[in-house]
Coordinates of C-alpha atoms in Angstrom, one line a residue:
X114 CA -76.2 84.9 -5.8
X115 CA -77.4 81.4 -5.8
X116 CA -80.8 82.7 -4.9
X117 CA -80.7 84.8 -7.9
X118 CA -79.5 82.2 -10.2
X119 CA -82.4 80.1 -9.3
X120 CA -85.3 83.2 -9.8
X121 CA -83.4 82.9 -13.4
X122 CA -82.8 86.6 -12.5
X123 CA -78.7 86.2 -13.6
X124 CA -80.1 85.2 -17.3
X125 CA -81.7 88.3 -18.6
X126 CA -79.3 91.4 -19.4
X127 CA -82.0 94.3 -17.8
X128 CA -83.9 93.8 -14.8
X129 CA -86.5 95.4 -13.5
X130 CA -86.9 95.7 -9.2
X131 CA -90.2 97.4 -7.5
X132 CA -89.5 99.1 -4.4
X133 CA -92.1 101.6 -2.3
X134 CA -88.8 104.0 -2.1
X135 CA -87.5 106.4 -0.5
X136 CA -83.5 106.4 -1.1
X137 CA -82.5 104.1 -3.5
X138 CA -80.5 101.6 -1.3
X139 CA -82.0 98.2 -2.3
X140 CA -81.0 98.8 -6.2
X141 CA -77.7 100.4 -5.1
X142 CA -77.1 97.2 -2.5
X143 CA -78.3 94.8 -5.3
X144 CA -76.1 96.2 -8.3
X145 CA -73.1 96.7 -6.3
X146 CA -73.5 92.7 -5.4
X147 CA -74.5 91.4 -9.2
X148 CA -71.5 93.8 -10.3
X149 CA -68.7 92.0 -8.0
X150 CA -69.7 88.8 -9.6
X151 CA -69.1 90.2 -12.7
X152 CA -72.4 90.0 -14.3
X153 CA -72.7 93.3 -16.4
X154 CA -76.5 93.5 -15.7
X155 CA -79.0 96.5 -15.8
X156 CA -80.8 97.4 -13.1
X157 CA -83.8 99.9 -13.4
X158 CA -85.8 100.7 -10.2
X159 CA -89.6 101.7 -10.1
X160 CA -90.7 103.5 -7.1
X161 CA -93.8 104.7 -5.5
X162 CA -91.5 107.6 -3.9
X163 CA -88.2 109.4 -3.7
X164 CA -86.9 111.4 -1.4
X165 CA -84.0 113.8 -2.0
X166 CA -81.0 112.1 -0.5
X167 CA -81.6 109.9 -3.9
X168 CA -81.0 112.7 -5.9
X169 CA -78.1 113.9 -3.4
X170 CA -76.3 110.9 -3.2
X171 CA -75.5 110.3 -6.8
X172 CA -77.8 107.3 -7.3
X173 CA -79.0 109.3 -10.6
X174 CA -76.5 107.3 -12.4
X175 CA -79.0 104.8 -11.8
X176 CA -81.9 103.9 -14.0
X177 CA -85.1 104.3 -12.4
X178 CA -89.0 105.6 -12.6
X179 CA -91.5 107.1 -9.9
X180 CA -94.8 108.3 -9.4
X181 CA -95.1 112.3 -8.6
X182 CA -98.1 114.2 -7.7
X183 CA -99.0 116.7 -10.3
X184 CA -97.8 120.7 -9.2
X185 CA -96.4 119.5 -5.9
X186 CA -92.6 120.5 -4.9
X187 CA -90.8 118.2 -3.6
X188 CA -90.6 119.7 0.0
X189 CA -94.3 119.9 0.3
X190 CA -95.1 116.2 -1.6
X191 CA -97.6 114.1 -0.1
X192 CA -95.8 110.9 -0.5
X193 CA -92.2 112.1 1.0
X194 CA -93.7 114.2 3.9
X195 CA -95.9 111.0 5.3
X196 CA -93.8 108.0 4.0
X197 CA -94.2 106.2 6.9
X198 CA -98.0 105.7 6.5
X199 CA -97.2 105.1 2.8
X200 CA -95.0 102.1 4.2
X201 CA -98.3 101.1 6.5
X202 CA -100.4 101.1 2.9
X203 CA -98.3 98.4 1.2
X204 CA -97.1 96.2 4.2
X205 CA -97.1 92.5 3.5
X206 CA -99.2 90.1 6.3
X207 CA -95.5 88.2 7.2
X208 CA -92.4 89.8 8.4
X209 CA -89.2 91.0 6.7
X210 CA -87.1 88.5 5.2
X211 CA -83.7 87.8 7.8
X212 CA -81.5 85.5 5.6
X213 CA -82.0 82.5 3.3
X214 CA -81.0 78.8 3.4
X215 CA -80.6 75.7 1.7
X216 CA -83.5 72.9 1.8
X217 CA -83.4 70.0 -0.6
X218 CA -81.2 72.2 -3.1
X219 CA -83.6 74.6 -2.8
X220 CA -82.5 78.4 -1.6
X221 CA -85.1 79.6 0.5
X222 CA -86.6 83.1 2.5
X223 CA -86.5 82.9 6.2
X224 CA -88.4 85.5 8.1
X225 CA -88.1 86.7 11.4
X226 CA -90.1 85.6 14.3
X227 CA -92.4 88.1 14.5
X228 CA -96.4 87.0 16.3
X229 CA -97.8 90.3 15.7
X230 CA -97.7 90.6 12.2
X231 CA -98.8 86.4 12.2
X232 CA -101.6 87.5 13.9
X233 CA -102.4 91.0 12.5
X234 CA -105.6 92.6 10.6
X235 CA -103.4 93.8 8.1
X236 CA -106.2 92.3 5.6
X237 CA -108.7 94.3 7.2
X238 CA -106.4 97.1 7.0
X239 CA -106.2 96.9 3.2
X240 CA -109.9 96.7 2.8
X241 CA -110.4 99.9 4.9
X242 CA -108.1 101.8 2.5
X243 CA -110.0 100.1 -0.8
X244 CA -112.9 101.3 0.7
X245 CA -112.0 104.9 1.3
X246 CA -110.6 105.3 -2.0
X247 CA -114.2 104.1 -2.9
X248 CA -116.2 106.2 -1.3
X249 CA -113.9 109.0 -2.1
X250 CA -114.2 108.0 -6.2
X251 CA -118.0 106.9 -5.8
X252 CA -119.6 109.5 -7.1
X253 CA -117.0 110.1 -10.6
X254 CA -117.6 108.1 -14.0
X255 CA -115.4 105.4 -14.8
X256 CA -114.3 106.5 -17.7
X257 CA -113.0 109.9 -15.9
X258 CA -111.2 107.7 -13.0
X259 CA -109.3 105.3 -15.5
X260 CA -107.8 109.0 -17.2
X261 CA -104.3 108.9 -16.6
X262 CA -104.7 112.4 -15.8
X263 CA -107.4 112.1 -13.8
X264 CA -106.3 109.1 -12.2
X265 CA -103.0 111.0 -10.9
X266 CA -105.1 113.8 -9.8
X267 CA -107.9 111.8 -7.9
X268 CA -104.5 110.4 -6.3
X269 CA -103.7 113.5 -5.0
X270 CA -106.8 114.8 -3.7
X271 CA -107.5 111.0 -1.8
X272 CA -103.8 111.3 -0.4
X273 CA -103.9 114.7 0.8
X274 CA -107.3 114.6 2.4
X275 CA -106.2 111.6 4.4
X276 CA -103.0 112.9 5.7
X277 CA -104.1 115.8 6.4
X278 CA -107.5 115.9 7.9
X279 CA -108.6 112.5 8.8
X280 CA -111.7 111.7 10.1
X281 CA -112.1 110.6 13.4
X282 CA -112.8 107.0 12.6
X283 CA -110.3 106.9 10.2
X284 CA -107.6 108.4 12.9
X285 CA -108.7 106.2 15.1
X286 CA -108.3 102.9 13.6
X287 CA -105.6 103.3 11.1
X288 CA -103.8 105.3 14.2
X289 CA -103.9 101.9 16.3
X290 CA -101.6 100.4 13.1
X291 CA -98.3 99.3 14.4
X292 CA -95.5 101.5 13.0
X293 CA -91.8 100.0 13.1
X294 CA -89.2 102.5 13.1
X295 CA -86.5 99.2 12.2
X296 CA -86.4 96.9 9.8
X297 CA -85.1 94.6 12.7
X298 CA -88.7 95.2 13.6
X299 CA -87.6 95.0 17.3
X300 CA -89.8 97.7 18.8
X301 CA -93.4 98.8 17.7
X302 CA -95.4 101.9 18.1
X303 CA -98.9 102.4 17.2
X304 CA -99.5 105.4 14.3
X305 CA -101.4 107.9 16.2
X306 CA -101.1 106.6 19.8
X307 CA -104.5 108.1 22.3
X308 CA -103.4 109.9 25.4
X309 CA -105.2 112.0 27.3
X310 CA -106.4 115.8 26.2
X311 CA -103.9 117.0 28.7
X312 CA -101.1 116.0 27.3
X313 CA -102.0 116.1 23.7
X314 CA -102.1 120.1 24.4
X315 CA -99.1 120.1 26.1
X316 CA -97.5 118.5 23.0
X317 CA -99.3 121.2 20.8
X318 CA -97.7 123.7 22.3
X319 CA -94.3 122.0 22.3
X320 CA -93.8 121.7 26.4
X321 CA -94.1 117.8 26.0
X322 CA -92.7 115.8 23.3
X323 CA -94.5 113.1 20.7
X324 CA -94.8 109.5 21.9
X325 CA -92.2 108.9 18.7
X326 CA -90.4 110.0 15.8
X327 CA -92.8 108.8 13.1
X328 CA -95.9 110.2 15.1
X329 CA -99.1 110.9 12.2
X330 CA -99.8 114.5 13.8
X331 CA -103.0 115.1 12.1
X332 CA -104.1 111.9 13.1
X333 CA -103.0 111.7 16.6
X334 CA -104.9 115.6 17.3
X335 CA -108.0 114.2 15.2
X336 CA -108.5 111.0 17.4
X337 CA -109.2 113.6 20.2
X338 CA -111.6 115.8 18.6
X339 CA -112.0 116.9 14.7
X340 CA -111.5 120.5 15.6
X341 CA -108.1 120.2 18.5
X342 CA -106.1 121.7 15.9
X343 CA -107.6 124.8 16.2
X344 CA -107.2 125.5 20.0
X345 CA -105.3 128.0 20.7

């Protein structure tokens, strides 16, 4: 709380957080804690992404926004189905926040201790997605791509052809991203692991397992060859 009374966040009587998604926790976690100090403030969450458990779970008696692909249900959306590489889009180049203490009266983040995401390319990461949203939008007028409309529906098509069908550049090097399955960040696996063609069969036809729960299938098959998903 102290940390919020300095961010002047205790002084206004609606707030507004911004979270990726997918469930709601961090507004629920953050109200509950603003409520038990009796501060009777309003809390409305904006979200890339929801998935269902929000819905489930009674968190509707929350205020909150998010962004939903035109004519998608919700077990078929882009953005629930593959939030793991959604997570990959917006990560920050430091890790997660572990606690906060006091320096010269002054409440301060501490992060973990993590080297690899000191040292990673996540900048050169970020430019590689600018870049294929680009040359994906290249050809269109401006004046089309900064349509609402058409802005929401150029999301889709960009989202969808990347998930799904990946080139093999792009499976290759956004599958070397490291994914962390924790937010203690302890253990790290890479998006779309290689192994060899022998075992990536094996897996297709369900007599081996995935490296890892978060795997990015279409990624992972396309690193191999464009076409593996077709071998029967």
């Amino acid at each position: 709380m102290k940390y919020f009374d300095q961010e002047k966040l205790l002084s206004f009587k609606k707030i507004g957080i911004v979270d990726i998604g997918w469930r709601g926790r961090l507004q629920k976690s953050l109200s509950n804690i603003i409520h038990s100090y009796n501060k009777n403030i309003e809390i409305h969450g904006f979200y890339f992404g929801l998935h269902q458990t929000f819905f489930e779970n009674q968190l509707n008696n929350y205020s909150y926004s998010y962004f939903k692909l035109p004519n998608i249900k919700r077990d078929t959306d882009y953005i629930v189905r593959y939030d793991f590489i959604i997570e990959l889009f917006t990560a920050a180049n430091h890790a997660s926040c572990i606690g906060y203490s006091n320096s010269n009266n002054k409440i301060i983040p501490e992060f973990s201790n993590n080297q690899f995401l000191k040292n990673s390319t996540i900048e050169l990461q970020l430019d590689g997605i600018l870049n294929f949203a680009k040359e994906k939008t290249s050809n269109i007028p401006a004046h089309k791509v900064l349509n609402s409309i058409n802005f929401i529906s150029l999301t889709e098509i960009i989202l969808s052809k990347f998930f799904t069908n990946p080139t093999f550049n792009e499976a290759k090097y956004f599958g070397n991203t490291i994914l962390y399955e924790d937010q203690t960040e302890n253990k790290g696996y890479k998006l779309a692991p290689k192994i060899s063609f022998i075992k990536a069969f094996l897996i297709k036809k369900n007599k081996l397992n995935f490296p890892h729960n978060n795997v990015w299938r279409e990624g992972f098959f396309n690193r191999l060859h464009p076409n593996f998903h077709r071998l029967e």
